[in-house]
Every structure is written in structure tokens, then in C-alpha cells.
Coordinates of C-alpha atoms and ligand atoms in Angstrom, one line a residue:
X669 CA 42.7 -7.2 -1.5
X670 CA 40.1 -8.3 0.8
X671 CA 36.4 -9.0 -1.2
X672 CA 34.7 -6.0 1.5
X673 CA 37.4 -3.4 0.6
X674 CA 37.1 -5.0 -3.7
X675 CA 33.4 -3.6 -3.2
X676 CA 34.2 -0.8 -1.3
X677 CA 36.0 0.5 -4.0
X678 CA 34.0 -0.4 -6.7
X679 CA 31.3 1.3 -5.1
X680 CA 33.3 4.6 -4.5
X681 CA 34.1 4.6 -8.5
X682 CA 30.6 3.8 -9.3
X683 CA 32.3 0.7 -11.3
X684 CA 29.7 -1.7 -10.0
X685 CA 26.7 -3.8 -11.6
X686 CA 23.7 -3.9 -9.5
X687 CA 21.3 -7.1 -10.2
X688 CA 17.6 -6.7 -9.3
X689 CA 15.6 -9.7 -8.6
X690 CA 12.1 -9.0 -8.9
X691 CA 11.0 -5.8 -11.0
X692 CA 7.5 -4.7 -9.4
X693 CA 6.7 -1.5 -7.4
X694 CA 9.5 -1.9 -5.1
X695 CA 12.4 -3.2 -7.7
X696 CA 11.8 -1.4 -10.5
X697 CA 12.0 2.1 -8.5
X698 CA 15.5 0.9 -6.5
X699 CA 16.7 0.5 -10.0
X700 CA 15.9 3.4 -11.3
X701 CA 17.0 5.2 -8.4
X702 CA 20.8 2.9 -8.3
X703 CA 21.2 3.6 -12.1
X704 CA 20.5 7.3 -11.6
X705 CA 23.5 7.0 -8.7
X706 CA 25.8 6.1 -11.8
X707 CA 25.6 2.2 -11.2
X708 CA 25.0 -0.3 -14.3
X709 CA 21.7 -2.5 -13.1
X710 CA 21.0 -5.4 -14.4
X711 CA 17.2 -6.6 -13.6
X712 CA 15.7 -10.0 -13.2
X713 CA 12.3 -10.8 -13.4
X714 CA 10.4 -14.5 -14.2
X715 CA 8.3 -12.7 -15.9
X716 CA 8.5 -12.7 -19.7
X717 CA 5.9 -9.9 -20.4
X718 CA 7.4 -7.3 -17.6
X719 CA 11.4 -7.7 -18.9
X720 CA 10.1 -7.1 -22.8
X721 CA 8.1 -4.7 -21.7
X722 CA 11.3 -3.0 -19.7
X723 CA 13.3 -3.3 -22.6
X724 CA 11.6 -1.6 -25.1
X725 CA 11.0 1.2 -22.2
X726 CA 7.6 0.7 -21.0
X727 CA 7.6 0.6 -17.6
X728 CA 4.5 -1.1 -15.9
X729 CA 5.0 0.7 -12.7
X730 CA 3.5 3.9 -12.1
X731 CA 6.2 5.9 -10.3
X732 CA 8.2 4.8 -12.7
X733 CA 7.7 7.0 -15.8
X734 CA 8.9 5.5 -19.8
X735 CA 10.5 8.8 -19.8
X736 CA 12.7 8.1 -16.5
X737 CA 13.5 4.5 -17.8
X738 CA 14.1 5.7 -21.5
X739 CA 16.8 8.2 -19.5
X740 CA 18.1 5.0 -17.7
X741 CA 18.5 2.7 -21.0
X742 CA 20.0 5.3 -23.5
X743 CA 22.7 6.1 -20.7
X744 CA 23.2 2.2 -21.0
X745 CA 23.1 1.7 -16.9
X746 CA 20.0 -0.3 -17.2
X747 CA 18.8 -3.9 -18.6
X748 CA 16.1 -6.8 -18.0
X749 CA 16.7 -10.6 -18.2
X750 CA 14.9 -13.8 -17.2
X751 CA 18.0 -15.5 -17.4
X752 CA 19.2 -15.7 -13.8
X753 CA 22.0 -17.3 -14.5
X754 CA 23.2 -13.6 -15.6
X755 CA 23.2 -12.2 -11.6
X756 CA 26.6 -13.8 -11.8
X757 CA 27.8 -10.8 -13.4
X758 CA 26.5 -8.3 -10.7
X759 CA 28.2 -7.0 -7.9
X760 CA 25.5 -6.5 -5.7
X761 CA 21.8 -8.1 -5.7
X762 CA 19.0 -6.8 -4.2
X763 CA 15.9 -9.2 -4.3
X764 CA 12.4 -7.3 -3.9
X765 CA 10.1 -10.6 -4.7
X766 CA 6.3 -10.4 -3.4
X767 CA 5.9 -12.2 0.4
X768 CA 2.1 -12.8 0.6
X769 CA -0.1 -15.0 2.6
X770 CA -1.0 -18.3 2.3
X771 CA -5.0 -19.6 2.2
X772 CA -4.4 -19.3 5.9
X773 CA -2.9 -16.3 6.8
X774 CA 0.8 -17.6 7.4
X775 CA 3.8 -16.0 5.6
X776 CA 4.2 -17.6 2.0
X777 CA 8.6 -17.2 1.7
X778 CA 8.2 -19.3 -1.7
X779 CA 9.2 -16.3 -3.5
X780 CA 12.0 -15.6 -1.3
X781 CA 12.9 -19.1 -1.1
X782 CA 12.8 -19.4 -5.1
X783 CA 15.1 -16.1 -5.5
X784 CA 17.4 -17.2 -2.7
X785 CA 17.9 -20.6 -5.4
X786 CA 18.4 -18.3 -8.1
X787 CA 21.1 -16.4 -6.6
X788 CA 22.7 -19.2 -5.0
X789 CA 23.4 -20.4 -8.6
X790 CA 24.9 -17.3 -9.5
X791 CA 26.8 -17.1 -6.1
X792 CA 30.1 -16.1 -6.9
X793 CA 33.1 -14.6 -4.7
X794 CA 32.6 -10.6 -4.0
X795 CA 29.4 -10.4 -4.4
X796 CA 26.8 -8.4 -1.7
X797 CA 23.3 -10.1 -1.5
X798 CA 20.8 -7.8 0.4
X799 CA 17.1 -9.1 1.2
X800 CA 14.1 -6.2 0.6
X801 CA 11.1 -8.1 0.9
X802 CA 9.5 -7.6 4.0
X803 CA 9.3 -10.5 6.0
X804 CA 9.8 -12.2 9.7
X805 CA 12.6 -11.8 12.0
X806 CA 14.9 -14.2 11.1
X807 CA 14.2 -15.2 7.5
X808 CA 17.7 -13.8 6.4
X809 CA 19.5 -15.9 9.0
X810 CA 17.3 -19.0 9.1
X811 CA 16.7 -19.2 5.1
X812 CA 18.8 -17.4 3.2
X813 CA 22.3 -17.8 4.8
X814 CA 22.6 -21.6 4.8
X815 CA 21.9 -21.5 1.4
X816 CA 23.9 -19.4 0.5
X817 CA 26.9 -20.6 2.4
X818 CA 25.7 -24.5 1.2
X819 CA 28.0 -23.4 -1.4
X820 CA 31.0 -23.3 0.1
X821 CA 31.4 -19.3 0.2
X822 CA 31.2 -17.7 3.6
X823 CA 29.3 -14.9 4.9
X824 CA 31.6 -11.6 5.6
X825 CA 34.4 -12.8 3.9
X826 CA 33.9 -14.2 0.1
X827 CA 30.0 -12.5 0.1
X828 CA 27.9 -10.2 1.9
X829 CA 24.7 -10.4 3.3
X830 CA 22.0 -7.9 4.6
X831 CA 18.6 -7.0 5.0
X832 CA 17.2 -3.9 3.9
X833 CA 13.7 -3.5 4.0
X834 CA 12.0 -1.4 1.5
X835 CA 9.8 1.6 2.8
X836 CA 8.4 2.5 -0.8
X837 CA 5.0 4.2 -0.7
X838 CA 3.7 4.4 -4.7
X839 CA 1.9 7.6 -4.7
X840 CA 3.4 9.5 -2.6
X841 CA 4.6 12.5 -4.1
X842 CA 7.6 13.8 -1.5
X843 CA 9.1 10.6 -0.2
X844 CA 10.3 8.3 -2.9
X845 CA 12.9 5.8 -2.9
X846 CA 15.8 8.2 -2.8
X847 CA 14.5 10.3 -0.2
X848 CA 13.2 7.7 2.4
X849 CA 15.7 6.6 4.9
X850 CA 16.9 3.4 4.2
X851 CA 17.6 1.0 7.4
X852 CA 20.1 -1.8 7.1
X853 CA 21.4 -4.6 9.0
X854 CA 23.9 -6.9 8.2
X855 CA 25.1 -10.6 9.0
X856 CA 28.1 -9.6 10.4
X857 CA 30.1 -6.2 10.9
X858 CA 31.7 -5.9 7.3
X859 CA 27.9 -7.3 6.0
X860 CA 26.6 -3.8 7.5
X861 CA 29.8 -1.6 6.0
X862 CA 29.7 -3.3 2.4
X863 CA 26.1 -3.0 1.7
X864 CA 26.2 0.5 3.2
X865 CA 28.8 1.7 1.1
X866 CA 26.9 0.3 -1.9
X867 CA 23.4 2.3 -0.8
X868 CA 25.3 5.1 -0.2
X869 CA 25.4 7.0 -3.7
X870 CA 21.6 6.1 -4.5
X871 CA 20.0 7.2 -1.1
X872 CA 20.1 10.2 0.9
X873 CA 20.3 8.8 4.2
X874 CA 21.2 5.2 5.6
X875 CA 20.5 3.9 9.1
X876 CA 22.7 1.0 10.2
X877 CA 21.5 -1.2 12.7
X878 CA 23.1 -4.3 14.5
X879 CA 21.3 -7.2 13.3
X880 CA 19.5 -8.3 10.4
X881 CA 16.8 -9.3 12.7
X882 CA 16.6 -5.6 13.7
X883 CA 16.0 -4.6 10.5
X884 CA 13.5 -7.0 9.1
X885 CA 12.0 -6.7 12.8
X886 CA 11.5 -2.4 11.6
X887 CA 9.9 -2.9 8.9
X888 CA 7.3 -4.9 10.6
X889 CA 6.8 -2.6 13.6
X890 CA 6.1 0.4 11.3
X891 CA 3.7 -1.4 9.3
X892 CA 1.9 -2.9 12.3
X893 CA 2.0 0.5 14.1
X894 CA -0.4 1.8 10.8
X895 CA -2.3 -0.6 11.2
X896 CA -3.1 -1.0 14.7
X897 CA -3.6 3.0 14.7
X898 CA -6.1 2.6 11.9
X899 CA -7.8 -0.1 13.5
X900 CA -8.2 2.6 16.8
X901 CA -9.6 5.3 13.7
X902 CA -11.7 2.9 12.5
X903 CA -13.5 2.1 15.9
X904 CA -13.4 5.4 16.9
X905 CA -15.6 5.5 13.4
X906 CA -17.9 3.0 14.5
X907 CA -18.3 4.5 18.1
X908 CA -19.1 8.0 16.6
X909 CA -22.0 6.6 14.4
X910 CA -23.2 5.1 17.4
X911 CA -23.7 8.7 19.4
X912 CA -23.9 10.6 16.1
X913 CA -21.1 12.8 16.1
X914 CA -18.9 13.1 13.3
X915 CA -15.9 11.5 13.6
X916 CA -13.6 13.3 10.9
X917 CA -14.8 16.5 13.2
X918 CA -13.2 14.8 16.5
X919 CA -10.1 13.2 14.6
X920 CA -9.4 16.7 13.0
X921 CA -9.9 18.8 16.2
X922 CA -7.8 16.2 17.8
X923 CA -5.0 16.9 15.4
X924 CA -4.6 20.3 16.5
X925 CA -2.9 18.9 19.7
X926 CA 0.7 20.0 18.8
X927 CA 2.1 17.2 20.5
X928 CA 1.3 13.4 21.5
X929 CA -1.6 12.7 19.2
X930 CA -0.8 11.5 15.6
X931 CA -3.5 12.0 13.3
X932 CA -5.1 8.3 11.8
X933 CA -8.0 8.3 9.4
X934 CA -11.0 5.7 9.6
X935 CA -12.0 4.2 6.0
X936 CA -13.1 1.5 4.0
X937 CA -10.5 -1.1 5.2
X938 CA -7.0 -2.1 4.6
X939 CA -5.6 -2.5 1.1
X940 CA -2.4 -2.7 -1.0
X941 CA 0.7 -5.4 -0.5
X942 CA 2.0 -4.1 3.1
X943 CA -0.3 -2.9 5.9
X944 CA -3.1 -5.6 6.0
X945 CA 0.0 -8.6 5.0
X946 CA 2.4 -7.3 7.0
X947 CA 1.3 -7.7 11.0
X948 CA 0.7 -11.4 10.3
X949 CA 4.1 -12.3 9.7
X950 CA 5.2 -11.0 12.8
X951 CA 2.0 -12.6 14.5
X952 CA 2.9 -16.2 12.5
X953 CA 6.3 -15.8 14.2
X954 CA 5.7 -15.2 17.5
X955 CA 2.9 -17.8 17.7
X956 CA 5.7 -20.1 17.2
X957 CA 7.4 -18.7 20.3
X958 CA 4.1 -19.4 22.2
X959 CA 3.0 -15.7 22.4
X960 CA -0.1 -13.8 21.0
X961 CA 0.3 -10.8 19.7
X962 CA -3.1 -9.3 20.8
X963 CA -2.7 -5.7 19.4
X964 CA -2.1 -7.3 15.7
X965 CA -5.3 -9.4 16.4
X966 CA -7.2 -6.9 17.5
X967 CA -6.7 -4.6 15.0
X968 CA -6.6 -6.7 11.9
X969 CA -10.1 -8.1 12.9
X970 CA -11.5 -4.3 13.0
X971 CA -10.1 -3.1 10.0
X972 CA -11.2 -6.1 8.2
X973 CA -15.0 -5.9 9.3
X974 CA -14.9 -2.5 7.7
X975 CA -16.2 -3.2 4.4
X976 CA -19.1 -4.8 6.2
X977 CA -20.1 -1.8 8.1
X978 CA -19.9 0.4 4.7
X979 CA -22.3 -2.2 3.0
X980 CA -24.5 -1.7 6.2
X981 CA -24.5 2.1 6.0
X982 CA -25.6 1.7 2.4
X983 CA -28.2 -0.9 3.0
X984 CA -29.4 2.0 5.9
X985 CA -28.6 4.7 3.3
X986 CA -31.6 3.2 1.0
X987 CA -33.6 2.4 3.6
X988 CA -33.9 6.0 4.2
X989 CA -35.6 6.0 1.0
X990 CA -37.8 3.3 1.1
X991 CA -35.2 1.1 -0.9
X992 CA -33.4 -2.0 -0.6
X993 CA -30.2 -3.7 -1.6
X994 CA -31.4 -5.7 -3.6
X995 CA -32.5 -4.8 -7.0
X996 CA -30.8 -1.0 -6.3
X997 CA -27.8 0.1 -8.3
X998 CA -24.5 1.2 -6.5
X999 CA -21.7 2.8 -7.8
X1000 CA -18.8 2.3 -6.2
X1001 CA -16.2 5.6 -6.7
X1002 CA -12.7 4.1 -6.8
X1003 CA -11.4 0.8 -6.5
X1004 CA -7.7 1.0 -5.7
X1005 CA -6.5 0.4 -2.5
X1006 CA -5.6 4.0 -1.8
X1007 CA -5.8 7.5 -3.8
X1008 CA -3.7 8.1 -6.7
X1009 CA -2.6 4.9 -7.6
X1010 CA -3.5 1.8 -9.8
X1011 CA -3.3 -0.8 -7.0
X1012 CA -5.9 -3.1 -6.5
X1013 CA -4.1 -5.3 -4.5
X1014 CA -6.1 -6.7 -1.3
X1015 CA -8.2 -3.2 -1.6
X1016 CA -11.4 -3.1 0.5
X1017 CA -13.5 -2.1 -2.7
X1018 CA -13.2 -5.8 -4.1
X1019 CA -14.8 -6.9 -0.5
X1020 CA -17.6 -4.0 -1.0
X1021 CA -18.5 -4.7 -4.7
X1022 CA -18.8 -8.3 -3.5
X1023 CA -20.8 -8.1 -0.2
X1024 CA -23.2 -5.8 -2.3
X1025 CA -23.4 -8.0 -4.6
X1026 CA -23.9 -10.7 -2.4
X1027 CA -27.3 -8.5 -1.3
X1028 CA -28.6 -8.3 -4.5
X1029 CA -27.6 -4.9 -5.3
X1030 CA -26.1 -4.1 -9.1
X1031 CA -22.7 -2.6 -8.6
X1032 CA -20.7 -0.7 -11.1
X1033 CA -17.6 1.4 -10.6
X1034 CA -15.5 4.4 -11.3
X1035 CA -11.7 4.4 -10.8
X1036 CA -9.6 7.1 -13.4
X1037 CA -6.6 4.4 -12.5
X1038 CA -8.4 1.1 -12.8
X1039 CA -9.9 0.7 -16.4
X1040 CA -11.1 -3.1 -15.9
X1041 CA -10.0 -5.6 -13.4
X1042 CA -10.9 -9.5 -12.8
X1043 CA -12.6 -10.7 -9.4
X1044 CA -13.4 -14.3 -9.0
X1045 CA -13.8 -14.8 -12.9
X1046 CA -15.8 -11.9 -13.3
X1047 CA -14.5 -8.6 -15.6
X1048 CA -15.4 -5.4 -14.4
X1049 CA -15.0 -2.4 -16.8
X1050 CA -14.8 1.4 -15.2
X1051 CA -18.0 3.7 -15.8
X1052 CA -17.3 7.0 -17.1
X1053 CA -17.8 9.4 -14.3
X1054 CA -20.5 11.7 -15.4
X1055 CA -23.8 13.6 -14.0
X1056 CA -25.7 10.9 -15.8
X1057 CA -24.3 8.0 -14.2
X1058 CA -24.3 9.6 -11.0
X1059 CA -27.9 10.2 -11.4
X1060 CA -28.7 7.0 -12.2
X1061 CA -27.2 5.5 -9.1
X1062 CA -29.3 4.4 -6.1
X1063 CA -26.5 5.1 -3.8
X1064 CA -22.8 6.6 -5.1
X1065 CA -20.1 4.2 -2.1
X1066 CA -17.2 6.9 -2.4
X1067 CA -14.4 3.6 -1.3
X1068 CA -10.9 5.7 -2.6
X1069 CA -10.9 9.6 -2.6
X1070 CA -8.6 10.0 -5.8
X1071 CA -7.7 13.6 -5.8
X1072 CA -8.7 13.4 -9.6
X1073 CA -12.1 12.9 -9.4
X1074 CA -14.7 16.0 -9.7
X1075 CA -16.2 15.7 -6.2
X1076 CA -18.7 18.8 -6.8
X1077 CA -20.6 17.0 -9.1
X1078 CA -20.2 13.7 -7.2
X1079 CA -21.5 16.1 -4.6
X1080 CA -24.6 17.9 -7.2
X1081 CA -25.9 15.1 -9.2
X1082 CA -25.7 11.7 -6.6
X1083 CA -29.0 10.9 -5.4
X1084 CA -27.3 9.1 -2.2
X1085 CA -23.8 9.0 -0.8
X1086 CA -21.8 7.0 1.5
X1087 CA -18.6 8.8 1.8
X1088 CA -16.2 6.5 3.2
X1089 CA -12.9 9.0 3.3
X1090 CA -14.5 11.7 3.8
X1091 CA -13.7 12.8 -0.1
X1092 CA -16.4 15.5 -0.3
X1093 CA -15.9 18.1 2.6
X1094 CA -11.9 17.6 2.7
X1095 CA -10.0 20.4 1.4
X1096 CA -13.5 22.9 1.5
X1097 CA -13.7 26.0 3.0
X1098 CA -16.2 25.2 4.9
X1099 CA -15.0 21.8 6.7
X1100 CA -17.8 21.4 9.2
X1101 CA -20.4 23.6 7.9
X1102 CA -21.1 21.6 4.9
X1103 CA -23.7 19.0 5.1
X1104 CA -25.2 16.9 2.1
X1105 CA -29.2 17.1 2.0
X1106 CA -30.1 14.1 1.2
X1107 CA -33.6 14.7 -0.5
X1108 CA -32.2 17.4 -3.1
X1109 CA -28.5 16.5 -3.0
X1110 CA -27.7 20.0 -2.0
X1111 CA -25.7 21.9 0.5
X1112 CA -27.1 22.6 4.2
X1113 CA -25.0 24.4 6.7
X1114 CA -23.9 23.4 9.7
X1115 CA -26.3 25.6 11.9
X1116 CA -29.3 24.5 9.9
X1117 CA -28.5 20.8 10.1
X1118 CA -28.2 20.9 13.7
X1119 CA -31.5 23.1 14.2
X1120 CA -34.4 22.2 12.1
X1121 CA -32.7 20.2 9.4
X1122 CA -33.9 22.6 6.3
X1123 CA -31.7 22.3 3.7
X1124 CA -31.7 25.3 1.4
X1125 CA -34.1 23.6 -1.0
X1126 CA -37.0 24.9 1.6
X1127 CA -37.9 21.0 1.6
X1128 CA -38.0 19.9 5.4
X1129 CA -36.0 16.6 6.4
X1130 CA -35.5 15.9 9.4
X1131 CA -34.2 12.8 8.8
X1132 CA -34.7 9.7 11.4
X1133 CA -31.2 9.3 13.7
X1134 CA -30.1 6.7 11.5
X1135 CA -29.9 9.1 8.7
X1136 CA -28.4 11.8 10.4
X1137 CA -25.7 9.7 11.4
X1138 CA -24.8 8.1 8.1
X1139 CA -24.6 11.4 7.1
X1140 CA -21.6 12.3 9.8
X1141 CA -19.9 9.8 8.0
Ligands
LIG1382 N1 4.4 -2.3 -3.0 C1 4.8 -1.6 -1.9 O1 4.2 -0.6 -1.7 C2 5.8 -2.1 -1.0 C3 6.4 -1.2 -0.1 C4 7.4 -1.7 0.8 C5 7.7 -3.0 0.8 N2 7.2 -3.9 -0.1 C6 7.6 -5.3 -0.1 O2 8.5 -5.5 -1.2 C7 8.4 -6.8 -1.7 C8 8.1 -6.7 -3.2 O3 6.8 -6.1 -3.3 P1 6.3 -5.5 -4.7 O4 5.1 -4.6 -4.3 O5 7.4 -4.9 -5.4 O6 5.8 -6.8 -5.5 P2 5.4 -6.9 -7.0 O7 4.5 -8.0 -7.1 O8 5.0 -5.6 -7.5 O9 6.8 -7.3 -7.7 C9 7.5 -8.5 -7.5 C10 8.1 -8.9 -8.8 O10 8.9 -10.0 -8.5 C11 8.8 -10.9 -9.5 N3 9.2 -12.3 -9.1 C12 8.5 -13.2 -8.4 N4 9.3 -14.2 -8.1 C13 10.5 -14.0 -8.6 C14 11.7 -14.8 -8.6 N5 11.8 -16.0 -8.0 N6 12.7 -14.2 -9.3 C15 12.6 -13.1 -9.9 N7 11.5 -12.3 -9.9 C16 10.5 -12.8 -9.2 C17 7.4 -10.8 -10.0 O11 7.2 -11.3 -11.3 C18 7.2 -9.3 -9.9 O12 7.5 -8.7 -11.1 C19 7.3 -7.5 -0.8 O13 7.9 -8.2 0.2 C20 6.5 -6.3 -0.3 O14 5.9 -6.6 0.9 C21 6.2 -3.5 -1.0

């Protein structure tokens, strides 16, 4: 029988072993998802720590639950290894190994490169090799296939190759792994069918495209469209503060257009392993064909002055009250990249600590997710979040608007805030009739604000423009 119709139907009787290169917060979810479909999976990681941890069902990632991988285990469809030798047993491999930047902003494919070697060793006849990692057009083609195929096997006849990139978004509560549509492009015809037929049981719906260039060439387009839209929020931030109107206000009232506007929020900057990573490789690549890819540009430089502008708003913030940077304490509310989740990976609250820092300014932090974390050799420890701390802050920087956190008495006992998300009037009754008085940290209305600026203390503000519009943000 031919090797494409072996795995065809091994896949139909679930009689397949499915090897995972690289266990992190996209592997280890794919494998829980392809053992739930009835597959074996055998995971690979280089690191020691993460497969011991695995095996004795602690899982290190948070969508993962130990309960979901205890489920996993004790049905005997899942097991780690560092021993790469071992992916010869699979019948399928799916590689989901980090692709970061080097010092100068240019893909780093040493991970992919490395797990390409591994599985080349293991390379066996019938075997379907799919690429998840997101990376440049071409990388399949160009560094994974002659590799492969330097050991004699060919593509779409002894082994299978595809790219599928991984649309994972940890946190999210409705799409997970299962339920995201899953694009996939194959080397050639039978590459597409194969690796298809082997997705098939573990994910709801597939989306076959012609080339593997398509797909890794998807993956990239929807991460660069985020980010280019949140680069236009993000100005659209910075004009606002410049005429004083409050740009949640405008994006929100915007939204209500039923069709052709697609709602974007400014923030602190780009964070986590995808959005502020991803545009580059397509950039990288296309600066090789002579072309500049202005949109990318344009937007990664906004998004990245972002943490700047916060630090300016707070250095204004003080000088409201007679205060500088330096010397003042800051407390900076959530240091993950985005709410809900434990990743501090390339999250604007590491550029914010450190710019305030920089200024003189004693920074601690408060992150429910993020107990401690290291930053250029230094530790940083979470605060607990209580009135006390929040009174002794200068200024409270609200950086990630985790939906734990008790923002009425963020709201009650901080002296100053800079509320980067817009954490403390979202999901209020009252969107944009709530403002924050800055002298006695309570509520003003809308109407007042605009009028006289009397906050319900009785105490008279009327704060100078600058404050005003720091408070719109
Ligand atoms: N995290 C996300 O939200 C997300 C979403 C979509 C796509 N992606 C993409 O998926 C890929 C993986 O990202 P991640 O967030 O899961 O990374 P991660 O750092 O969480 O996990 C990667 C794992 O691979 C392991 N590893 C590294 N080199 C290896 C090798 N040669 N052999 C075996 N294991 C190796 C690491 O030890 C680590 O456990 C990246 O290309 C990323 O851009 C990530």
C-alpha cells in the first residue's frame, strides 16, 4: 500500500502515534487536544525540567490544566522524552519550537533548524512532518525539505511534509486549539491530503491551501494585520491626548458602525511571542527581495514608542502634583503581556518598570499571575494588592487590565492613576460619565467634569489641560 493511503488509514482508526517537538504554549495544548482525538502522543522537549515535570502531570502551561493532562496520562495516549531519537516511533510530528529575533531584529530559525536535525535522524518511511512555528515564506521549502530529503526519502512519496501554523491565543476562553480553524499547506498534493487527514479528528475545521508558502505567508498576514491596526489605535491614542478628547470614547462610538470598522484598542505596547515578533520576519524577507514593507515599519515603531509615552504621562501625572519621577514610588498593576495570563514575554511592563526606573522613580508591581520575575539580573517580587499599598503609591501605572483585579479599590484608595487599558471605566454602568478626581480619588460625572470640574468632594480642580487630558486616558 502506498505510505499516504498507510497514514490515511491509520489516521481513520486512530491507530497513530503523534510526536511533539517542543512542549510550550503551543505544543503542549496540540497534544492535549490530538490525544483527546484518540491518538497516542509522544512529546519531545530539550528540556529536562518541562518532560519530568509532564510526566509526573504538572503541566507548566496555563491552558493546560494537571487535571486535563492527568486525564491524558492515565488513558496512556500521552508521554514526554528528551530522547529524540524516540520520534522514530511516531507517525506524525508536529514541531512548535520558539522562532524569535536575533540582537537585530532578523528571524532566529536556530530552533527550527535544530528540530529539523532532530527529526531528520529519526526520519523514517511513512512518516508526516508538519512545521507550526510561525515563520517566513519559504522556510519549509528552503530549510526544512532538503534536509529532510538529504536522506534519501522523498517528499509525497516515503514522507510528508506541511506547514501548519498555529493560531493559539492562551487566555482566551472560546477559541482554543480545537476550535480555531486550522490552515494547512502542503509540499505537494498528497502532503496537503495526509496531514489533513491526520488533523482531522483533533480540530473542528481545516482549511487547505495550495502551497506551504500560503500558509506560513497567513499566519504572518494576520499577525501583522493586529499589529498595524494597533499601531493606527495607538496613534489615534496619541492624537486624542493632543486635542483632549477621550479616545476609548471615539474608538467605542466608532464600534457601533455595524459594518467596515473593526474595533482596535490603544495600550501600553506590544507583548507576548507573536504580534511584536511576527511582522519582522515577513519584513526580514522581503528586504531580501529589495522591497520595504512600510506598513510593518510604521507600525512597529509606534507601538514600540508606547511605553515611553505612558512613562511621559506619569512623569505629567506627578507633575500635577508638584512631584517628580525621581524619588516618587510607582506601582505598576500587571506585568504580563496581556490580561489573564502568566506571560511576560516581550510585555511592555518590563520597558515601563525600566524607563521609570531609568528616571529615578521606585517601581514595584502587582500581577495575581506573575509572583516574581528576572529583568536584566534584577528579581522582582509581586506586591500584595491592597488599600495600603495603593495608598502608598505616588502614581498606580495600570499596564495589563487582568479581569481579576479589584479595580474599585484601585479606583478608591490610588492617589494617582495612569490607566493604560482603560481597566477602570470598562464594564461600568456608567462608561463615559465616570471620571476619576484626582485630588480625592473619587468619582465626578461626566457633566461636572466638563463644566466646572467639581468633583463630588466639594473641592474645586480645575485641573491645567495637561491634567485633564491624562485623565481621558
Ligand atoms: N505562544 C503563542 O501564543 C503562540 C501562538 C501562535 C503561534 N506561536 C508560535 O509557535 C511557536 C512556538 O511558540 P511557543 O509559544 O509554544 O514557544 P515556547 O517557548 O512556549 O515553547 C517552545 C518549546 O520548545 C522547546 N524547544 C526548543 N528547541 C527545541 C528543540 N530543538 N527540540 C525540542 N524542543 C525544543 C523549548 O524547550 C520549549 O519548551 C513559535 O513559532 C511561536 O511564534 C506561538
Amino acid at each position: 500500500m502506498a505510505a499516504a493511503d498507510q497514514l490515511l488509514k491509520k489516521a481513520e482508526s486512530r491507530d497513530v502515534l503523534f510526536g511533539i517537538v517542543g512542549l510550550g504554549y503551543v505544543g503542549l495544548p496540540l497534544a492535549v487536544e490530538l490525544a483527546n482525538a484518540g491518538y497516542r502522543v509522544l512529546g519531545f522537549d530539550v528540556l529536562q525540567r518541562v518532560v519530568t515535570g509532564l510526566n509526573a502531570g504538572h503541566s507548566h502551561v496555563k491552558d493546560v490544566s494537571d487535571a486535563q493532562l492527568e486525564a491524558i496520562r492515565r488513558a496512556g495516549r500521552f508521554e514526554a522524552t528528551t530522547d529524540g531519537s524516540r520520534l522514530r516511533e511516531a507517525d506524525a510530528i508536529s514541531i512548535c519550537v520558539p522562532t524569535p529575533l536575533s540582537k537585530f531584529k532578523d528571524p532566529d530559525v536556530s530552533y527550527i533548524v535544530a528540530a529539523t536535525e532532530t527529526v531528520k535522524k529519526a526520519l523514517r518511511p511513512v512518516q508526516a512532518i508538519v512545521l507550526e512555528s510561525t515563520t517566513y515564506p519559504g522556510t519549509t521549502r528552503e530549510i526544512m525539505l532538503p534536509a529532510l530529503e538529504s536522506t534519501g526519502l522523498k517528499v509525497g512519496k516515503d514522507f510528508f511534509l506541511a506547514f501548519s501554523p498555529e493560531r493559539v491565543d492562551p487566555g482566551n476562553p472560546v477559541y482554543q486549539t480545537r476550535n480555531t480553524p486550522k490552515v494547512v499547506g502542503g509540499i505537494t498534493p498528497d502532503c496537503l491530503r495526509v496531514v489533513c487527514a491526520l488533523y482531522q479528528p483533533a480540530i473542528e475545521t481545516l482549511v487547505p491551501v495550495s502551497t506551504t508558502e500560503v500558509a506560513e505567508l497567513v499566519k504572518l498576514l494576520e499577525n501583522t494585520f493586529r499589529s498595524v491596526n494597533i499601531g493606527l489605535a495607538n496613534e489615534m491614542a496619541i492624537v486624542c491626548d493632543k486635542l483632549g478628547v477621550d479616545v476609548w470614547e471615539v474608538i467605542d462610538a466608532a464600534a457601533t458602525k455595524p459594518f467596515g470598522f473593526m474595533k482596535f484598542s490603544p495600550g501600553p505596547g506590544l507583548g507576548g511571542h507573536c504580534i511584536p515578533i511576527d511582522p519582522h520576519y515577513l519584513a526580514w524577507k522581503m528586504r531580501g527581495l529589495n522591497y520595504k514593507t512600510r506598513f510593518i515599519d510604521l507600525a512597529g515603531e509606534l507601538n514600540t514608542e508606547m511605553p515611553a509615552f505612558w512613562v511621559h504621562k506619569v512623569g505629567e501625572a506627578l507633575n500635577q502634583h508638584s512631584k517628580a519621577v525621581r524619588g516618587s514610588t510607582v506601582l505598576v498593576l500587571g506585568v504580563a503581556y496581556k490580561k489573564d495570563i502568566d506571560d511576560l514575554r516581550e510585555s511592555p511592563a518590563l520597558d515601563i518598570i525600566k524607563l521609570l526606573e531609568q528616571q529615578g522613580a521606585t517601581v514595584a508591581y502587582h500581577d495575581p499571575y506573575v509572583p516574581e520575575f528576572e529583568e536584566d539580573g534584577h528579581r522582582h517580587a509581586s506586591v500584595p494588592l491592597t488599600a495600603n499599598t495603593l495608598a502608598r503609591a505616588d502614581c498606580v501605572v495600570i499596564v495589563t487590565d487582568h479581569s481579576s483585579v479589584d479595580y474599585e479599590l484601585v479606583r478608591r484608595q490610588g492617589r494617582m492613576i495612569v490607566d493604560t487599558r482603560n481597566a477602570l471605566r470598562r464594564g461600568k454602568g456608567h462608561r463615559y460619565r465616570e471620571r476619576v478626581c484626582r485630588a480625592g480619588g473619587r468619582r465626578l460625572s461626566g457633566g461636572d467634569w466638563e463644566r466646572s470640574h467639581l468633583c463630588r468632594c466639594g473641592r474645586a480642580e480645575n485641573p491645567p489641560v495637561a491634567a485633564k487630558r491624562s485623565a481621558h486616558l
